[in-house]
Coordinates of C-alpha atoms and ligand atoms in Angstrom, one line a residue:
X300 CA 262.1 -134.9 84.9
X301 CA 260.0 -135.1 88.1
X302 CA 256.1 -134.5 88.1
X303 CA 257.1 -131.0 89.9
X304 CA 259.1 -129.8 87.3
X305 CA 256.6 -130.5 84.6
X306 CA 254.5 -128.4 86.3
X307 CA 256.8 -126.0 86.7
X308 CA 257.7 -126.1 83.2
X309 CA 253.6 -125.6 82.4
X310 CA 253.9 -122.6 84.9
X311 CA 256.0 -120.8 82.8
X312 CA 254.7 -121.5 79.1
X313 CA 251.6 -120.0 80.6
X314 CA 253.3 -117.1 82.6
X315 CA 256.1 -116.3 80.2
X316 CA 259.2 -115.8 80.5
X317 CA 258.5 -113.3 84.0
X318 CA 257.3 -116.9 85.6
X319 CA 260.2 -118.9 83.9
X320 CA 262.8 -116.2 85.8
X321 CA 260.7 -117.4 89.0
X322 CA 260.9 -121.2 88.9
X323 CA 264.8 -121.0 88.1
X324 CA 265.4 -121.1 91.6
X325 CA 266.0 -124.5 92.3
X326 CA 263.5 -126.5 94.4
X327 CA 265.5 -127.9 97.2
X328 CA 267.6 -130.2 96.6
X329 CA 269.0 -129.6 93.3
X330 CA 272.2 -127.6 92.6
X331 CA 271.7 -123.9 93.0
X332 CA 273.0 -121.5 89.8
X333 CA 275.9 -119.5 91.1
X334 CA 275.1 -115.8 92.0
X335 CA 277.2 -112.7 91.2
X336 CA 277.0 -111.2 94.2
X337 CA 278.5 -114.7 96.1
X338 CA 282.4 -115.4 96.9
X339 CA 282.5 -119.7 95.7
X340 CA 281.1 -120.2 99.9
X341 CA 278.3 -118.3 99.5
X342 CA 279.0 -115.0 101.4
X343 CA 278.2 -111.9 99.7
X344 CA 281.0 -110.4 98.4
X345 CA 282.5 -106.8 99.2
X346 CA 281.7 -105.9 96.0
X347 CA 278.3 -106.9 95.8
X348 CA 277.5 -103.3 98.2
X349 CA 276.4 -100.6 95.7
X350 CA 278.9 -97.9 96.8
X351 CA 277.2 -94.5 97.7
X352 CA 279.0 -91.7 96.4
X353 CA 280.7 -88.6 98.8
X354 CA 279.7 -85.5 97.6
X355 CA 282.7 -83.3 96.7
X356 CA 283.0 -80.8 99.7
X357 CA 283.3 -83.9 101.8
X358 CA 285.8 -86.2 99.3
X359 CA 288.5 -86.1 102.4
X360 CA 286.4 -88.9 104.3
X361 CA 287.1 -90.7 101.0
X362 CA 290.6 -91.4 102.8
X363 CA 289.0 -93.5 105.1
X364 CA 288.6 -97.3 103.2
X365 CA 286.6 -100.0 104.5
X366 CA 288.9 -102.5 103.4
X367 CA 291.8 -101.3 105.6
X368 CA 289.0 -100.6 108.3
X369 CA 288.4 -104.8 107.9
X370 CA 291.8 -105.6 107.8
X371 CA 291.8 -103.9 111.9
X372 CA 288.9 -106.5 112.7
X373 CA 290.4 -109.7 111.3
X374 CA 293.4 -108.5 113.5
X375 CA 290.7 -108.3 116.6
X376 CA 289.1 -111.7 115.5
X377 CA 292.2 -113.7 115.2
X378 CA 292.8 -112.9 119.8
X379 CA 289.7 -114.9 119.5
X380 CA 291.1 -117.6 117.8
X381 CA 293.8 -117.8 120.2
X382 CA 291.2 -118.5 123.0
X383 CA 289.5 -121.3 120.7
X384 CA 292.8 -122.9 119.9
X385 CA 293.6 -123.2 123.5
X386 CA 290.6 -125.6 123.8
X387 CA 288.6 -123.9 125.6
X388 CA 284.8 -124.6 125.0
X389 CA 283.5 -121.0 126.2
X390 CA 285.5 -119.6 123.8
X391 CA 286.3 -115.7 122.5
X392 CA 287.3 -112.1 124.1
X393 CA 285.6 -113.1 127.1
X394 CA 285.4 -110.4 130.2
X395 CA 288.0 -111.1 132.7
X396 CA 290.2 -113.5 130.7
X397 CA 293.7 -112.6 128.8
X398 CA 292.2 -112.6 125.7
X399 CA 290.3 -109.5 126.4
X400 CA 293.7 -108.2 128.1
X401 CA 294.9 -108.8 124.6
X402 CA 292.2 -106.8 123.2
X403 CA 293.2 -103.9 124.7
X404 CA 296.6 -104.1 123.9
X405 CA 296.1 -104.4 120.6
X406 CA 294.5 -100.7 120.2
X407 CA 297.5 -99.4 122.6
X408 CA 299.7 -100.8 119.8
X409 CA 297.4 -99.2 116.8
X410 CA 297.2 -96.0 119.5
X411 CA 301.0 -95.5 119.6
X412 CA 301.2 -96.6 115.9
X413 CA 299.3 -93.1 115.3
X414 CA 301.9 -91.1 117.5
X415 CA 298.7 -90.9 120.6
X416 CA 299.5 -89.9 123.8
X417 CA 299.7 -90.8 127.7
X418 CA 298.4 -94.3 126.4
X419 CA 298.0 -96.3 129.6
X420 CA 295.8 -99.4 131.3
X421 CA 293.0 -99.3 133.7
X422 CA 292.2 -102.4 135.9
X423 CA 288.5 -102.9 137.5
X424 CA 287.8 -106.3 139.6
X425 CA 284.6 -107.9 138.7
X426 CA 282.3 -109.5 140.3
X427 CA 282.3 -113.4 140.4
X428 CA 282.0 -114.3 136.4
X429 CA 280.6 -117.4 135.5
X430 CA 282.8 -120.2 133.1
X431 CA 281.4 -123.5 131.1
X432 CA 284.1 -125.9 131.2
X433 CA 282.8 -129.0 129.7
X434 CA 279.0 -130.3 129.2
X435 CA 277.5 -133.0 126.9
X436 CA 273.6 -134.2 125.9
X437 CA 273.1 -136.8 124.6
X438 CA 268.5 -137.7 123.8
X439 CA 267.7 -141.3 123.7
X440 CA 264.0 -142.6 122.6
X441 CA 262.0 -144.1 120.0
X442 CA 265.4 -146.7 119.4
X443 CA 267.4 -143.4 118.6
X444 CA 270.0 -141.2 120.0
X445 CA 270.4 -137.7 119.3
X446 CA 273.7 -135.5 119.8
X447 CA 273.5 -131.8 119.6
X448 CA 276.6 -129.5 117.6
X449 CA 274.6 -126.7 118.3
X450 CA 274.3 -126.8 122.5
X451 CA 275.5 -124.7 125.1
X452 CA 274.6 -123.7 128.1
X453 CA 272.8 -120.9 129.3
X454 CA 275.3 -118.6 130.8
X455 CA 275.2 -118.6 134.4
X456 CA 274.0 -121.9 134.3
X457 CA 274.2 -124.1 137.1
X458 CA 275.9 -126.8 136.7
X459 CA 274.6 -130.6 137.0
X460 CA 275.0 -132.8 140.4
X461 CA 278.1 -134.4 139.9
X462 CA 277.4 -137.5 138.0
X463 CA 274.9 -136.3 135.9
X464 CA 271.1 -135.3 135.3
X465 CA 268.8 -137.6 133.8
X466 CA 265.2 -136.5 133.1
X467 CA 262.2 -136.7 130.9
X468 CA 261.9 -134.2 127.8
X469 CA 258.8 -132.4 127.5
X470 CA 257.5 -129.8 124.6
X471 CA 256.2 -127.1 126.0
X472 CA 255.9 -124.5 122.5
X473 CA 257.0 -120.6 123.5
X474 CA 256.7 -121.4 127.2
X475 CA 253.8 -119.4 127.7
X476 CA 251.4 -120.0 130.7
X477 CA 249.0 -121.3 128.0
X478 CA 251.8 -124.0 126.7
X479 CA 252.2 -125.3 130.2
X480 CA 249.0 -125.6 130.5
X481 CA 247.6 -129.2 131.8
X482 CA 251.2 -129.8 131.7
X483 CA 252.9 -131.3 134.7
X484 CA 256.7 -130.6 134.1
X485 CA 258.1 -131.6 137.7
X486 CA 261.2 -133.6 137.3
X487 CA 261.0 -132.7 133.5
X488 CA 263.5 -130.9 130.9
X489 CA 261.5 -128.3 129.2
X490 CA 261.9 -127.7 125.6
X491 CA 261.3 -124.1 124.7
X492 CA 261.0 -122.4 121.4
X493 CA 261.9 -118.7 121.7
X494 CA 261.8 -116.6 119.2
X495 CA 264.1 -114.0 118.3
X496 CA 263.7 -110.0 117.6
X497 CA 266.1 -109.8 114.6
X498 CA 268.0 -106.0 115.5
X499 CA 268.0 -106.2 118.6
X500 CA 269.0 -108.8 121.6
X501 CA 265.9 -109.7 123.0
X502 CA 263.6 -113.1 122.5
X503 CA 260.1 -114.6 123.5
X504 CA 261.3 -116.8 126.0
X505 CA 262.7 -113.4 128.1
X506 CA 258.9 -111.5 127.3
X507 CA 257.1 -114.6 128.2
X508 CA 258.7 -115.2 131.1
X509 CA 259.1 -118.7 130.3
X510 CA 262.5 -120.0 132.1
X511 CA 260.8 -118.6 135.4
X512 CA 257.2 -120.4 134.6
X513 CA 259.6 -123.3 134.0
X514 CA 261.7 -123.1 137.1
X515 CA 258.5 -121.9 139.0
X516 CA 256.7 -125.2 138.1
X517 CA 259.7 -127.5 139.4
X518 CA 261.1 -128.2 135.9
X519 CA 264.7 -130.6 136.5
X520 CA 266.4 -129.0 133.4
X521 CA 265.6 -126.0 130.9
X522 CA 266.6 -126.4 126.9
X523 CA 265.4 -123.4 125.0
X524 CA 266.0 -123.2 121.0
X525 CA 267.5 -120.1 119.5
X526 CA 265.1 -118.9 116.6
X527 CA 263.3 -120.8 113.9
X528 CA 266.0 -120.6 111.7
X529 CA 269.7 -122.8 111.3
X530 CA 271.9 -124.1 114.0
X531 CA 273.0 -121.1 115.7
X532 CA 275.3 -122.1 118.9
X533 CA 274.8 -118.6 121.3
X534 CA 275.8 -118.0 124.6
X535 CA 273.1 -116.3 126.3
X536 CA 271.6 -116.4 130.0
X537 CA 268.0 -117.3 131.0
X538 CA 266.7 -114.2 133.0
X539 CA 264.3 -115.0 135.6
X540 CA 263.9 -111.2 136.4
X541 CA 265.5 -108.4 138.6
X542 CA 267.4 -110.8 141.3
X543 CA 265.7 -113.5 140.5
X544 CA 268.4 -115.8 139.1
X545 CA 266.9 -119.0 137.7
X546 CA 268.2 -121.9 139.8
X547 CA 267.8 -124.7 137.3
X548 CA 270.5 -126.2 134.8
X549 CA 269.6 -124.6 131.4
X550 CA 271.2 -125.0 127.6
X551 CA 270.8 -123.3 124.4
X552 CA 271.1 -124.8 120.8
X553 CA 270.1 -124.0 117.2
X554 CA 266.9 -124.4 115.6
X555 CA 267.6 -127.8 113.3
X556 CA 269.0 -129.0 116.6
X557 CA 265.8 -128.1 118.5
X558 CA 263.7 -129.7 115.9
X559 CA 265.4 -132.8 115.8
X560 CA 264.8 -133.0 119.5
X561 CA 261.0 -132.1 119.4
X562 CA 260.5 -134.5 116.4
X563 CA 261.6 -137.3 118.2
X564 CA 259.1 -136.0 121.6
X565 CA 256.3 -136.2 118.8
X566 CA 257.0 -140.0 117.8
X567 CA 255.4 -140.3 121.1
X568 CA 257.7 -142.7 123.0
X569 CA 259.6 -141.0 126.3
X570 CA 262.7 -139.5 125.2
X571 CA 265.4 -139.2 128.1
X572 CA 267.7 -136.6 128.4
X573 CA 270.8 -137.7 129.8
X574 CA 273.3 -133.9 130.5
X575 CA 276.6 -133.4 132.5
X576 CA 277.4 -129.3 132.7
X577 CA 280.7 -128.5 134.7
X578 CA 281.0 -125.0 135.6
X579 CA 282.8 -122.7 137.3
X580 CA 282.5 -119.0 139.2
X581 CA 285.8 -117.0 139.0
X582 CA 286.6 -114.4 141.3
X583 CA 288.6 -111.2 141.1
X584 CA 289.3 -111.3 137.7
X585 CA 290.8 -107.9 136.4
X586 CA 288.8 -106.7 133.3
X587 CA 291.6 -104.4 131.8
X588 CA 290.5 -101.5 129.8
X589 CA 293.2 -99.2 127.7
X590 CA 293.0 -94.9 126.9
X591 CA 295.1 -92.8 125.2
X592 CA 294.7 -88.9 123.8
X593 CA 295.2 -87.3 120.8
X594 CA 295.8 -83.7 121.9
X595 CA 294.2 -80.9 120.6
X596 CA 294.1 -76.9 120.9
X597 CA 291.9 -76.8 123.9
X598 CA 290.9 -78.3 127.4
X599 CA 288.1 -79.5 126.3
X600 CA 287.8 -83.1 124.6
X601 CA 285.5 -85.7 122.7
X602 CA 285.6 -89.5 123.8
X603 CA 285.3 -92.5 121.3
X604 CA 284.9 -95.8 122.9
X605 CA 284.8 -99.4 122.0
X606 CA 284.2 -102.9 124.2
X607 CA 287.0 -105.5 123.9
X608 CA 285.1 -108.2 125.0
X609 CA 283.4 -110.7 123.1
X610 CA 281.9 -114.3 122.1
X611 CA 283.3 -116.4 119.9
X612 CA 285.3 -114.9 116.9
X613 CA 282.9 -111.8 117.8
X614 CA 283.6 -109.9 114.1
X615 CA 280.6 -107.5 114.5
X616 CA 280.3 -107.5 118.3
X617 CA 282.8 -105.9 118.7
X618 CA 285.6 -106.3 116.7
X619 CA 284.1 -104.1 114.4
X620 CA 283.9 -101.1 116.7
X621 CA 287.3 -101.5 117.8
X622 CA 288.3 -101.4 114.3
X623 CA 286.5 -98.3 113.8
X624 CA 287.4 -96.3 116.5
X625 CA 291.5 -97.3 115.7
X626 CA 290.6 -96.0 112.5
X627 CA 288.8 -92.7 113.8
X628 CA 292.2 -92.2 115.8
X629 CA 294.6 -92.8 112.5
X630 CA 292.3 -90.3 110.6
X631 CA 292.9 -87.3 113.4
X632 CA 296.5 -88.1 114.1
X633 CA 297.2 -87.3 110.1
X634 CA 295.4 -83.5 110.7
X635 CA 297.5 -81.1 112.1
X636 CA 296.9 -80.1 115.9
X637 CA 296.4 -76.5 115.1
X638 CA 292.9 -77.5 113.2
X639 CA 291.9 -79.8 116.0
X640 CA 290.0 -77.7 118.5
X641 CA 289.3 -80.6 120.8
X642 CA 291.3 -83.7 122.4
X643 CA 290.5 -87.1 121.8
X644 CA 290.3 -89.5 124.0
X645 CA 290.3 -92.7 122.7
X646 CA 288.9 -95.9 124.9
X647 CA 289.7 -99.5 124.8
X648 CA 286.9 -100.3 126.9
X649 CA 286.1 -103.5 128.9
X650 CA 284.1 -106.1 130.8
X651 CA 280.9 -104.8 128.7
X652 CA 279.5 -108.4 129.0
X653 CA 280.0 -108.4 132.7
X654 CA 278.4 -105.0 133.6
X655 CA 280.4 -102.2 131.8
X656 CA 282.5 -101.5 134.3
X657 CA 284.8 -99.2 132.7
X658 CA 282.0 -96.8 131.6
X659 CA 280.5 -97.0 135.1
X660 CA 283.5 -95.6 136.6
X661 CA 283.3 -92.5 133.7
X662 CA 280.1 -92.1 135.4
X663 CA 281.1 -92.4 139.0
X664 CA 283.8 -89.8 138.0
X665 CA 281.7 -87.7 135.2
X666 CA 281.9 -84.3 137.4
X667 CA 285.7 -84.1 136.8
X668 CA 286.4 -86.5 134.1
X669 CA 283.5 -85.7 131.7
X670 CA 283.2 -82.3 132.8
X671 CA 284.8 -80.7 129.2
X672 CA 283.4 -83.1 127.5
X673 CA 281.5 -81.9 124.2
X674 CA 280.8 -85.6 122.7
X675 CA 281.3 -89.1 123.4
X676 CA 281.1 -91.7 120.1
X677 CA 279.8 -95.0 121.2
X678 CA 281.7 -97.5 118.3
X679 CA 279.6 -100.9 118.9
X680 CA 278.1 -103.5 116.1
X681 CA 278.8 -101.2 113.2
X682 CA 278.1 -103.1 110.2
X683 CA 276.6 -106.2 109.2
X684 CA 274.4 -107.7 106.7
X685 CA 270.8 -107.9 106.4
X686 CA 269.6 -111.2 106.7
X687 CA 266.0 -112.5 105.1
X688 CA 264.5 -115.3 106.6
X689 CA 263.7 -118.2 103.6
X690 CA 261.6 -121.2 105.5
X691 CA 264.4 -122.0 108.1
X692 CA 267.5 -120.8 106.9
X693 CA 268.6 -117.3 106.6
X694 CA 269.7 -115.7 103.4
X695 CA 272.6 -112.7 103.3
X696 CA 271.7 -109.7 100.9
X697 CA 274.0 -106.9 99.6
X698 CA 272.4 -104.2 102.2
X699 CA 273.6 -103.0 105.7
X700 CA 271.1 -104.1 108.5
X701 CA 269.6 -101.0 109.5
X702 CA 271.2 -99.8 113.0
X703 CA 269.3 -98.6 116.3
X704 CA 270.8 -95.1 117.3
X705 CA 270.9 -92.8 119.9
X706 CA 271.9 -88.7 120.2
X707 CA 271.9 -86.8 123.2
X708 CA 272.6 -83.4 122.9
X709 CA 271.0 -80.1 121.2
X710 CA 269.0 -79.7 118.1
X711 CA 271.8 -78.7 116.3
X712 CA 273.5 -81.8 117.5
X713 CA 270.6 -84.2 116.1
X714 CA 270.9 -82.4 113.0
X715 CA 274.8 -82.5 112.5
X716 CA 274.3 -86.3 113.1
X717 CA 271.4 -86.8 110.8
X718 CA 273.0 -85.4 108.2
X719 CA 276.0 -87.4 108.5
X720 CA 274.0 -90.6 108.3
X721 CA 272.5 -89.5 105.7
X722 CA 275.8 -88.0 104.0
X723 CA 277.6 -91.7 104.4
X724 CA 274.4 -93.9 104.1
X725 CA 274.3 -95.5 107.4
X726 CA 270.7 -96.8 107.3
X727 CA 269.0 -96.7 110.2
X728 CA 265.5 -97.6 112.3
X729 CA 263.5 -94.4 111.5
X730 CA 262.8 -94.2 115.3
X731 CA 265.4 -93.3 117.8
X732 CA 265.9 -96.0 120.7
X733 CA 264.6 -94.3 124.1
X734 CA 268.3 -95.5 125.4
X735 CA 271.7 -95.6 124.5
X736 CA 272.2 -99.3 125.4
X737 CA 275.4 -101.0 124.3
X738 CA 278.2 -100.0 126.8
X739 CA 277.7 -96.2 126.5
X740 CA 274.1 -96.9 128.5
X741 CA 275.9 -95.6 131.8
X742 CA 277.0 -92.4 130.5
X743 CA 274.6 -91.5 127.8
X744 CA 273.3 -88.4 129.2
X745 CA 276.9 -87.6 131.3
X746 CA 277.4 -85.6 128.3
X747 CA 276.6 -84.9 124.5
X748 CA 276.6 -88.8 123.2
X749 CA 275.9 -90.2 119.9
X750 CA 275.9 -94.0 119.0
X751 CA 274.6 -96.6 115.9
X752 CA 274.3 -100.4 117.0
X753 CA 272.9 -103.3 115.4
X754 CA 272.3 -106.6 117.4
X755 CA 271.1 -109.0 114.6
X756 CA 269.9 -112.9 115.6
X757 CA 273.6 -114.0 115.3
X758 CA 274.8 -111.5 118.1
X759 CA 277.0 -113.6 121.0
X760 CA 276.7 -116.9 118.0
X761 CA 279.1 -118.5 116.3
X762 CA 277.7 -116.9 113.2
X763 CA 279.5 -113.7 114.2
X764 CA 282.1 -113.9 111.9
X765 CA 283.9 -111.4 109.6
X766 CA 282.5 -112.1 106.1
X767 CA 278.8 -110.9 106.9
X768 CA 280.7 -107.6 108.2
X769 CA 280.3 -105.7 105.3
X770 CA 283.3 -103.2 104.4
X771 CA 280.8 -100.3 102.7
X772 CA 279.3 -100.7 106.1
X773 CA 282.4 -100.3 108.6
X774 CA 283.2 -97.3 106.2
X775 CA 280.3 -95.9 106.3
X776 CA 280.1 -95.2 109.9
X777 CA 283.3 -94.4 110.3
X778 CA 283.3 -91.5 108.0
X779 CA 280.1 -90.1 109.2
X780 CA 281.6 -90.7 112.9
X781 CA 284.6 -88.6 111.6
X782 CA 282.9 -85.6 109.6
X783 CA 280.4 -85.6 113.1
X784 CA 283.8 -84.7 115.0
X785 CA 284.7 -82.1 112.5
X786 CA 281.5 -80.6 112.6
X787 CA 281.0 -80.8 116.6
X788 CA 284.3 -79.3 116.9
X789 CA 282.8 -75.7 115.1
X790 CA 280.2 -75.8 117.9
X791 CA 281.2 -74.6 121.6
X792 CA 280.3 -77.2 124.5
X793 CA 277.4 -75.5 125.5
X794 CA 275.5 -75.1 122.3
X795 CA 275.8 -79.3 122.0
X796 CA 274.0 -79.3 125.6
X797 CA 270.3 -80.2 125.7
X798 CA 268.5 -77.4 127.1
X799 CA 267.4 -80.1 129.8
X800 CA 271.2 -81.1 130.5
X801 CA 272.2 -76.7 131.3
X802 CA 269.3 -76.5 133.5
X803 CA 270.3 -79.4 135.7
X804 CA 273.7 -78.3 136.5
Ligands
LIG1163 ZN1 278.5 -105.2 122.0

């Protein structure tokens, strides 16, 4: 018995048995006591969510089973896997490639599973879209070499000269103009810690402006760490600003990663960064997007749209709004068209990664395409679990991560969908977002347009996988997404209109 556990032990003959309950959890190091609410690797387990019950009226939603709704983003998840076991390093549903092509044709096949309608492809060239290819790091110093699992590159990236980029690493905290100062980083690879907004996408080194301050000051190379927590491998760019692209080679990698690399900076010796980044730009590559209807009584219709496209196995973002929106359009195909006032138009959307085009050409075309619309669902990052930060490693728990949201319509609208949140339990930040974002942000005020979306810290990592999508959560919003339809579709168009939206037309 160590000197720590003795006084552990004295802890809790003085505290009782309250402070005995405490000190059971192990100090680090020794073996942790198995926890209910844990599958044997240490995700929560489905059963772990308390399950909130429907109120009778409302039992039909009942039908809809987040299991099954699961089973649809493991489908979505394993395209992804295709892409990885291909070799490539920049790996997923990414825009432009065939694995989002894929994507989409996987809901067509769910869409004419359900008996749906005029379903059919849409095409849209992007822009040139950036590619890793290959990169390595390798930090030398102090009589040690360091290797990182953790490192990519910052998308967008360019790449190294052609043989390589050697340069000096330099610490330079949050990258804020106080960190750099006295600091002459010319020449140098900058090591930035950014820290993350857990919710939502955004992260110190973006508010700061540090990659710019870095490039600004001549810096040769940019490595920024993801967070204070794990070894999360993202793929994220480094924003200078509006058209101001950051012209210097730049990686990411996780936090234990990141640490290793600063510890050995603080032993005091130079440490050399030797990196290699091959890239590529690819042009006209087709991002292919997929519709179909499921008709209903009258000319007028509701959309529901999820983005293929995604990083890495990409479980919450998005194969688990695909999932649900396949499962909002197996829900309606099973009611009879006589009690389904409006069409739905279901939408495979893609290229959200690579500037939403699909949704920008709604937009473009809103006057006749959008026209009868009375609601548009936005299915994006719809369930995943809450994650407490413990020192440096984060810890799962048996809630849903509360969910940003957006509603444009009528009051009547705002309160259909507040009660349907409430109804189904999707918890949510008590403040509405003052934009849709997600890839409804080009058409949220085209017409009446709802959407929940949750962007935790493993959003575009290789920690988006399917076991911390909980199933309670995926049913959840699809059943309050479905009774919202039901109840919307008692309303006429122009009573879901925000007084704002009838005067401007
Ligand atoms: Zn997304």
């Amino acid at each position: 018995m160590n000197i720590r556990f003795d006084r552990l032990l004295l802890a809790a003959g003085t505290l009782g048995a309250a402070a005995w309950l405490c000190v059971a959890q192990a100090p680090q190091g020794q073996q942790k006591t198995p926890s209910p609410f844990q599958d044997p690797a240490g995700h929560v387990r489905q059963d772990a969510y308390a399950p909130l019950p429907v109120p009778a009226a409302d039992r039909a939603y009942e039908k809809i089973d987040g299991h099954r709704i699961k089973e649809k983003d493991l489908e979505v998840v394993a395209i992804s896997h295709q892409s990885r076991d291909a070799g490539d390093r920049y790996w997923g549903r990414i825009a432009g490639t065939k694995y989002e092509k894929l994507t989409a044709q996987w809901a067509e096949a769910k869409w004419r599973q359900y008996g749906l309608t005029d379903v059919h492809e849409q095409e849209y060239t992007l822009g040139p879209q950036w590619f890793g290819l290959d990169w390595n790091v390798t930090a030398t110093g102090s009589g040690k070499t360091l290797t990182f699992k953790s490192l990519n590159p910052a998308v967008g990236s360019v790449p190294t000269p052609p043989g390589g980029l050697e340069a000096e690493a330099v610490w330079v905290g949050t990258g804020s103009a106080a960190d750099f100062m006295g600091r002459d980083v010319r020449g140098k690879a900058v090591l930035i810690l950014s820290i993350l907004e857990p919710g939502n996408m955004g992260e110190s080194a973006g508010w700061e402006g540090a990659w710019k301050r870095a490039a600004d000051l001549g810096a040769a190379a940019i490595f920024t760490i993801w967070g204070y927590n794990e070894n999360l491998a993202v793929w994220q760019g480094m924003s200078g600003g509006r058209g101001n692209p950051i012209r210097v080679p730049g990686f990411f990698m996780g936090w234990e990663d990141g640490k290793a690399l600063r510890d050995l900076i603080a032993q005091g010796n130079p440490v050399k960064l030797k990196m290699n980044l091959k890239t590529e730009m690819r042009d006209n590559l087709k991002a292919v997007a997929s519709f179909a209807t499921l008709p209903g009584m009258s000319d007028e219709n509701i959309w529901v749209i999820a983005h293929t496209d995604g990083y890495y196995e990409a479980a919450l973002d998005n194969a688990s709004g695909l999932a649900v929106m396949t499962t909002l359009a197996e829900y309606f195909s099973q009611i009879p068209k006589e009690k389904r006032r409006r069409s739905i138009t279901f939408a495979a959307t893609s290229g959200h990664h690579a500037g939403s085009p699909t949704t920008l050409y709604l937009h473009d075309h809103r006057d006749s395409i959008l026209a009868k619309t009375a609601l548009i669902l936005n299915c994006e990052h719809i369930s995943h679990n809450d994650l407490l930060q413990w020192s440096t490693h984060l810890r799962a728990s048996n809630t849903i991560q509360e969910r940003r949201w957006w509603v444009y319509g009528s009051n009547r609208l705002m309160d259909i969908a507040h009660k349907a949140f409430l109804e189904f339990g999707v918890n949510l930040v008590a403040e509405m977002d003052p934009n849709a974002s997600g890839d409804m942000g080009h058409i949220e005020r085209d017409a009446p347009s709802i959407q929940v979306i949750d962007s935790p810290e493993i959003k575009h990592t290789d920690w988006d996988i399917p076991e911390r999508v909980p199933d309670a959560g995926l049913a959840a919003v699809a059943r309050a997404y479905a009774k919202i339809i039901d109840e919307v579709n008692k309303m006429d168009r122009k009573d879901l209109l925000p007084v704002s939206f009838r005067s401007q037309r």
